[in-house]
Short mmCIF file of C-alpha atoms and ligand atoms in Angstrom, two decimals:
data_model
loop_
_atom_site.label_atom_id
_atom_site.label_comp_id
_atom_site.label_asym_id
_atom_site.label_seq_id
_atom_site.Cartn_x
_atom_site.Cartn_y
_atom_site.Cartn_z
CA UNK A 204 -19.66 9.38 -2.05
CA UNK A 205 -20.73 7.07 -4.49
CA UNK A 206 -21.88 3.55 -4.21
CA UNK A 207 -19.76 0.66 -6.42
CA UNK A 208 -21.14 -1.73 -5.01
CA UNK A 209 -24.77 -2.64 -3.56
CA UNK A 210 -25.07 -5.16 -0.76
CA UNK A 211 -26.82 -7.71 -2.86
CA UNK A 212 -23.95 -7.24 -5.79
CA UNK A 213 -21.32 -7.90 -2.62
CA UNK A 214 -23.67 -10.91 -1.43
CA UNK A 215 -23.79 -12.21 -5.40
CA UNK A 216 -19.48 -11.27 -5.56
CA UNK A 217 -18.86 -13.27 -2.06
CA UNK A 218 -21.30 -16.04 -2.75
CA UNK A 219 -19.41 -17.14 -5.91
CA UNK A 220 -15.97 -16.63 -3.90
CA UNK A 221 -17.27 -19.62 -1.18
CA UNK A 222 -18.14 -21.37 -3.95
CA UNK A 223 -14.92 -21.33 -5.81
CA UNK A 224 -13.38 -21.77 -2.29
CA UNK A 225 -15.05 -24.97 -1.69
CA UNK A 226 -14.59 -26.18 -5.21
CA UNK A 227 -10.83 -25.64 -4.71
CA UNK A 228 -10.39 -27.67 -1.48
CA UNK A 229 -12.93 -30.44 -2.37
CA UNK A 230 -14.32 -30.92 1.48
CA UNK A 231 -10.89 -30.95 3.02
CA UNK A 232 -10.63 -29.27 6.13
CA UNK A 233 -9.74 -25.27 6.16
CA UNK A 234 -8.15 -22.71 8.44
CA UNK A 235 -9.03 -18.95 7.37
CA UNK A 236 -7.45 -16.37 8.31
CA UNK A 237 -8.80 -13.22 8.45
CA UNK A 238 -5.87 -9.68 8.39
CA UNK A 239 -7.53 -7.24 10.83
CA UNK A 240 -9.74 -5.33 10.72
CA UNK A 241 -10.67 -4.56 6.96
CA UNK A 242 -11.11 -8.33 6.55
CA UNK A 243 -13.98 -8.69 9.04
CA UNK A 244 -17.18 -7.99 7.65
CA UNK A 245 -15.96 -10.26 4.30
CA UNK A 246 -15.27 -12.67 7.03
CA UNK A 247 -18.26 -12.76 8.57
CA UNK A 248 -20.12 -13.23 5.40
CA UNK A 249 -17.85 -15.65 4.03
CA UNK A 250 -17.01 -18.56 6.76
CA UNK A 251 -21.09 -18.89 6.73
CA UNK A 252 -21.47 -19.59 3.08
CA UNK A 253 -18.11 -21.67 2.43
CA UNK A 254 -19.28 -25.83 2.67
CA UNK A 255 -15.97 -27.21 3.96
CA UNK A 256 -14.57 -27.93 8.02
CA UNK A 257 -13.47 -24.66 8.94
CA UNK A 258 -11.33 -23.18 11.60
CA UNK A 259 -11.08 -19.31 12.16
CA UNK A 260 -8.48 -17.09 13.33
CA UNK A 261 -7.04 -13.48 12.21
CA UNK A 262 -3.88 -12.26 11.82
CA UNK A 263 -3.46 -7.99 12.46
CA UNK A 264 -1.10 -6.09 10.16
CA UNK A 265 -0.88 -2.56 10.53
CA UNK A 266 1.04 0.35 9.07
CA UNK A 267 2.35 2.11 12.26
CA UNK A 268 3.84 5.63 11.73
CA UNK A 269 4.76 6.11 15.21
CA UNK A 270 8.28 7.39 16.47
CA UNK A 271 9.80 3.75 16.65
CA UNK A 272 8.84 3.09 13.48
CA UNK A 273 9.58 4.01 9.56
CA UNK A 274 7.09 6.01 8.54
CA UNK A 275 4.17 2.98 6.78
CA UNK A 276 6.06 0.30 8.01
CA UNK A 277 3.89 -2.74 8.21
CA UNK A 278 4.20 -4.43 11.82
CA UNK A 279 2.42 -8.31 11.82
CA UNK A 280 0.89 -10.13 15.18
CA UNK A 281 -0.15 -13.17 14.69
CA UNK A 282 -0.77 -14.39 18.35
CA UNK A 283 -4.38 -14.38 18.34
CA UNK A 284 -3.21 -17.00 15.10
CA UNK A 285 -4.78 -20.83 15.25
CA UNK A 286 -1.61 -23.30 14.99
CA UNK A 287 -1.40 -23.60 11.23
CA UNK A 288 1.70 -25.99 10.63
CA UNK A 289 0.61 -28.76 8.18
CA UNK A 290 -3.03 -27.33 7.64
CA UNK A 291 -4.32 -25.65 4.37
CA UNK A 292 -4.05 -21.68 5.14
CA UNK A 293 -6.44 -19.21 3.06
CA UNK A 294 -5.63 -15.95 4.03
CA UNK A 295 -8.61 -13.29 3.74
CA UNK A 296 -8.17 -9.73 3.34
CA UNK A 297 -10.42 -6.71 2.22
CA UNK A 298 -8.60 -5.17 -0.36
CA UNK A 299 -5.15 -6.12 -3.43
CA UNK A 300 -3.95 -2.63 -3.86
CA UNK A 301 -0.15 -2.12 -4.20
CA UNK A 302 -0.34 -5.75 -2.76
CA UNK A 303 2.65 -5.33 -0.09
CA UNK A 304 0.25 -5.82 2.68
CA UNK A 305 -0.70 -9.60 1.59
CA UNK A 306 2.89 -10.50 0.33
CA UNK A 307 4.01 -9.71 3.57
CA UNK A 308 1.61 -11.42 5.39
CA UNK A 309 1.99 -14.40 3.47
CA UNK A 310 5.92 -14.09 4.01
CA UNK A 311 5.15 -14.37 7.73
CA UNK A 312 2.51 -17.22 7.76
CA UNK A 313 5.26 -19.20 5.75
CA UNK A 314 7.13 -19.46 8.72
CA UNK A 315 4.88 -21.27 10.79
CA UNK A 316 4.81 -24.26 8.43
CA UNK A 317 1.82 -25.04 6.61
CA UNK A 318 1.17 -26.94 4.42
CA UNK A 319 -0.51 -24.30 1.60
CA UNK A 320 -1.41 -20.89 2.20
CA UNK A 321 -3.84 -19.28 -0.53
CA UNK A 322 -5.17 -16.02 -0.38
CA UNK A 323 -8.53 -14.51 -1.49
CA UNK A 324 -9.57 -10.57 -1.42
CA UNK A 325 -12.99 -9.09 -2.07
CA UNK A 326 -11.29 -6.17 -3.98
CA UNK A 327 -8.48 -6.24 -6.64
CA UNK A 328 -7.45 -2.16 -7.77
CA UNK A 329 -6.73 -2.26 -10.94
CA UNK A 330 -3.66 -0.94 -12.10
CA UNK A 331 -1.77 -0.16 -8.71
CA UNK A 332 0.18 -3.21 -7.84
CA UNK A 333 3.36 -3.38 -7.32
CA UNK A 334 4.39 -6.95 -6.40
CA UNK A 335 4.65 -10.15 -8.49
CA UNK A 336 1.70 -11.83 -6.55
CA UNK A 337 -1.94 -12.58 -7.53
CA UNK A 338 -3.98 -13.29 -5.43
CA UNK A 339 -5.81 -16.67 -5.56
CA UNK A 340 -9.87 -15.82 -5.19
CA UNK A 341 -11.14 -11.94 -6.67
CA UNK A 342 -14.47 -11.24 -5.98
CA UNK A 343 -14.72 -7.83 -8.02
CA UNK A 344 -12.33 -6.02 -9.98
CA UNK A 345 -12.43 -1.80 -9.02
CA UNK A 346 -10.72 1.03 -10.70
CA UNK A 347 -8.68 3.08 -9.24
CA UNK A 348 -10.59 4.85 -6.02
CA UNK A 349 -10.62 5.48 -2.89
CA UNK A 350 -13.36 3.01 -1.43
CA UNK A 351 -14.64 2.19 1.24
CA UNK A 352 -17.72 0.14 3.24
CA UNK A 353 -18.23 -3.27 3.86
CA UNK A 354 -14.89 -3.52 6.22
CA UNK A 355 -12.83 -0.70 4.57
CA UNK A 356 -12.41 2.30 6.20
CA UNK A 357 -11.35 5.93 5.88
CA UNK A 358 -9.41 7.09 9.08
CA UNK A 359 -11.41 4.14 10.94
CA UNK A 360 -14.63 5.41 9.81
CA UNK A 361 -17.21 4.04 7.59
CA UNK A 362 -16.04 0.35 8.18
CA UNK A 363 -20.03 -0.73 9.07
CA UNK A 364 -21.44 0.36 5.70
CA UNK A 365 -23.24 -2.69 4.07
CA UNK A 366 -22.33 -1.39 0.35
CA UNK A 367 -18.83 -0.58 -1.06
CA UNK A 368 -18.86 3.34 -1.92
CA UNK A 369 -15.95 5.50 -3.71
CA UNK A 370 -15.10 8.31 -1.42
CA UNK A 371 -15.20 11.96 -3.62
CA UNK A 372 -12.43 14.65 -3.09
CA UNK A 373 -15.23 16.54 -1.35
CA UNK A 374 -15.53 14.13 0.89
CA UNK A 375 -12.13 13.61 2.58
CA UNK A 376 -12.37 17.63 4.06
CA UNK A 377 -15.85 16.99 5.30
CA UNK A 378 -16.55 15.91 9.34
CA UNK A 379 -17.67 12.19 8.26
CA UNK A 380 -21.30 12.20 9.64
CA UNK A 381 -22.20 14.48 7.04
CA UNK A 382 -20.67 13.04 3.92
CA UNK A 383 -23.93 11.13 2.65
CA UNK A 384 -23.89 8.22 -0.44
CA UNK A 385 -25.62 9.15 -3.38
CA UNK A 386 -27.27 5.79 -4.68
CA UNK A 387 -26.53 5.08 -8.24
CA UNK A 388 -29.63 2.79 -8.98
P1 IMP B 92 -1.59 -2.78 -0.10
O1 IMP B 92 -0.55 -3.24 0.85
O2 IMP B 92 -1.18 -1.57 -0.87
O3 IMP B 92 -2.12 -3.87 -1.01
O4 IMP B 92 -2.79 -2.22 0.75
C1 IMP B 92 -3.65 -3.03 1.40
C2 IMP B 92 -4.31 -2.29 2.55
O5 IMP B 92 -4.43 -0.88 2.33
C3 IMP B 92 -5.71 -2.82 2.70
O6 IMP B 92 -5.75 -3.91 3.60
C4 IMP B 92 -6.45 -1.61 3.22
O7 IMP B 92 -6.36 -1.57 4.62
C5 IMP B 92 -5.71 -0.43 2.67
N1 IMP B 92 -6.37 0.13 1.46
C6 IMP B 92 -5.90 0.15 0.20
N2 IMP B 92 -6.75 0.75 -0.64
C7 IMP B 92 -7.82 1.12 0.11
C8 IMP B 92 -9.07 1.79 -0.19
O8 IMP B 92 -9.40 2.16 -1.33
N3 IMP B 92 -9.90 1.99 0.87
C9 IMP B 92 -9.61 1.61 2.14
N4 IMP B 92 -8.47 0.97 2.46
C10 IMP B 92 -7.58 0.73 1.46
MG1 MG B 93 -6.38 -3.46 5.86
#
């Protein structure tokens, strides 16, 4: 594979995204909401570098593709969810692809009444969505890959990587201990 990303360009990238973030809500108090589990390690990093009064919960949306359901279908729990109604909402996940995951999510969260939801993601692919939402914070901008590190995963492996890497066709038919990333600098 091939790193995108090192871990001090992801430090710079999420750095300036707490920074917008706490421009944005001017020292008003924030619930973040991480969607499990490609949000976590942006989570992590972000709630410690974001100056506001923060609460912290996270939200799981999965694509299931078991008998009961449609093949991709996206099923939401949000019980391990904070009580949101009436507080600012910024919902956190790893990666804006076709972007159904995050409407969705969004769609949901509306229900339980707060008072704004916004949404930030450490990875916009460019070209691929397929939804009329944007999200609100963009830490980097990728083309068109595969990626993963830094939270993202490839059949739940690779998640704890501290840079973002582009997986290679080589690499998907290859056990996963041996695929090794080639560093670009
Ligand atoms: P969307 O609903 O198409 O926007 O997809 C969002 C979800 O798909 C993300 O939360 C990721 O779990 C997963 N995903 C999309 N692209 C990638 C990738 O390049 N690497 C790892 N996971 C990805
Ligand atoms: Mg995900």
């Amino acid at each position: 594979m091939k790193i995108l990303l090192s871990e001090a360009e992801l430090h710079d990238g999420v750095k300036q995204l707490a920074d917008e973030i706490s421009a944005v809500y001017e020292g008003r108090p924030l619930t973040i909401v991480g969607v499990l589990t490609g949000s976590v390690v942006l989570l992590a990093d972000l709630i410690r570098l974001v100056d506001l009064p923060l609460r912290v919960g996270v939200v799981q949306a999965s694509s299931y593709r078991g008998a009961t359901t449609v093949r991709g279908e996206l099923v939401i729990n949000a019980e391990m969810m904070p009580d949101i109604a009436g507080r600012d909402v910024l919902l956190i996940d790893d990666i804006f692809d076709t972007g159904h995951t995050l409407v969705r999510v969004v769609a949901e969260m509306q229900k339980l009444g707060p008072a704004s939801i916004r949404t930030v993601v450490l990875l916009r692919k460019e070209g691929r969505q397929e939804v009329a939402m944007e999200p609100d914070f963009v830490g980097f901008r990728i083309p068109d890959e595969f990626v993963v590190g830094y939270g993202l995963d490839y059949e739940d492996h690779y998640r704890n990587l501290p840079y973002l890497a582009a997986l290679e066709e080589c690499d998907l038919n290859r056990p996963t201990h041996e695929v090794a990333a080639e560093r670009a600098w």
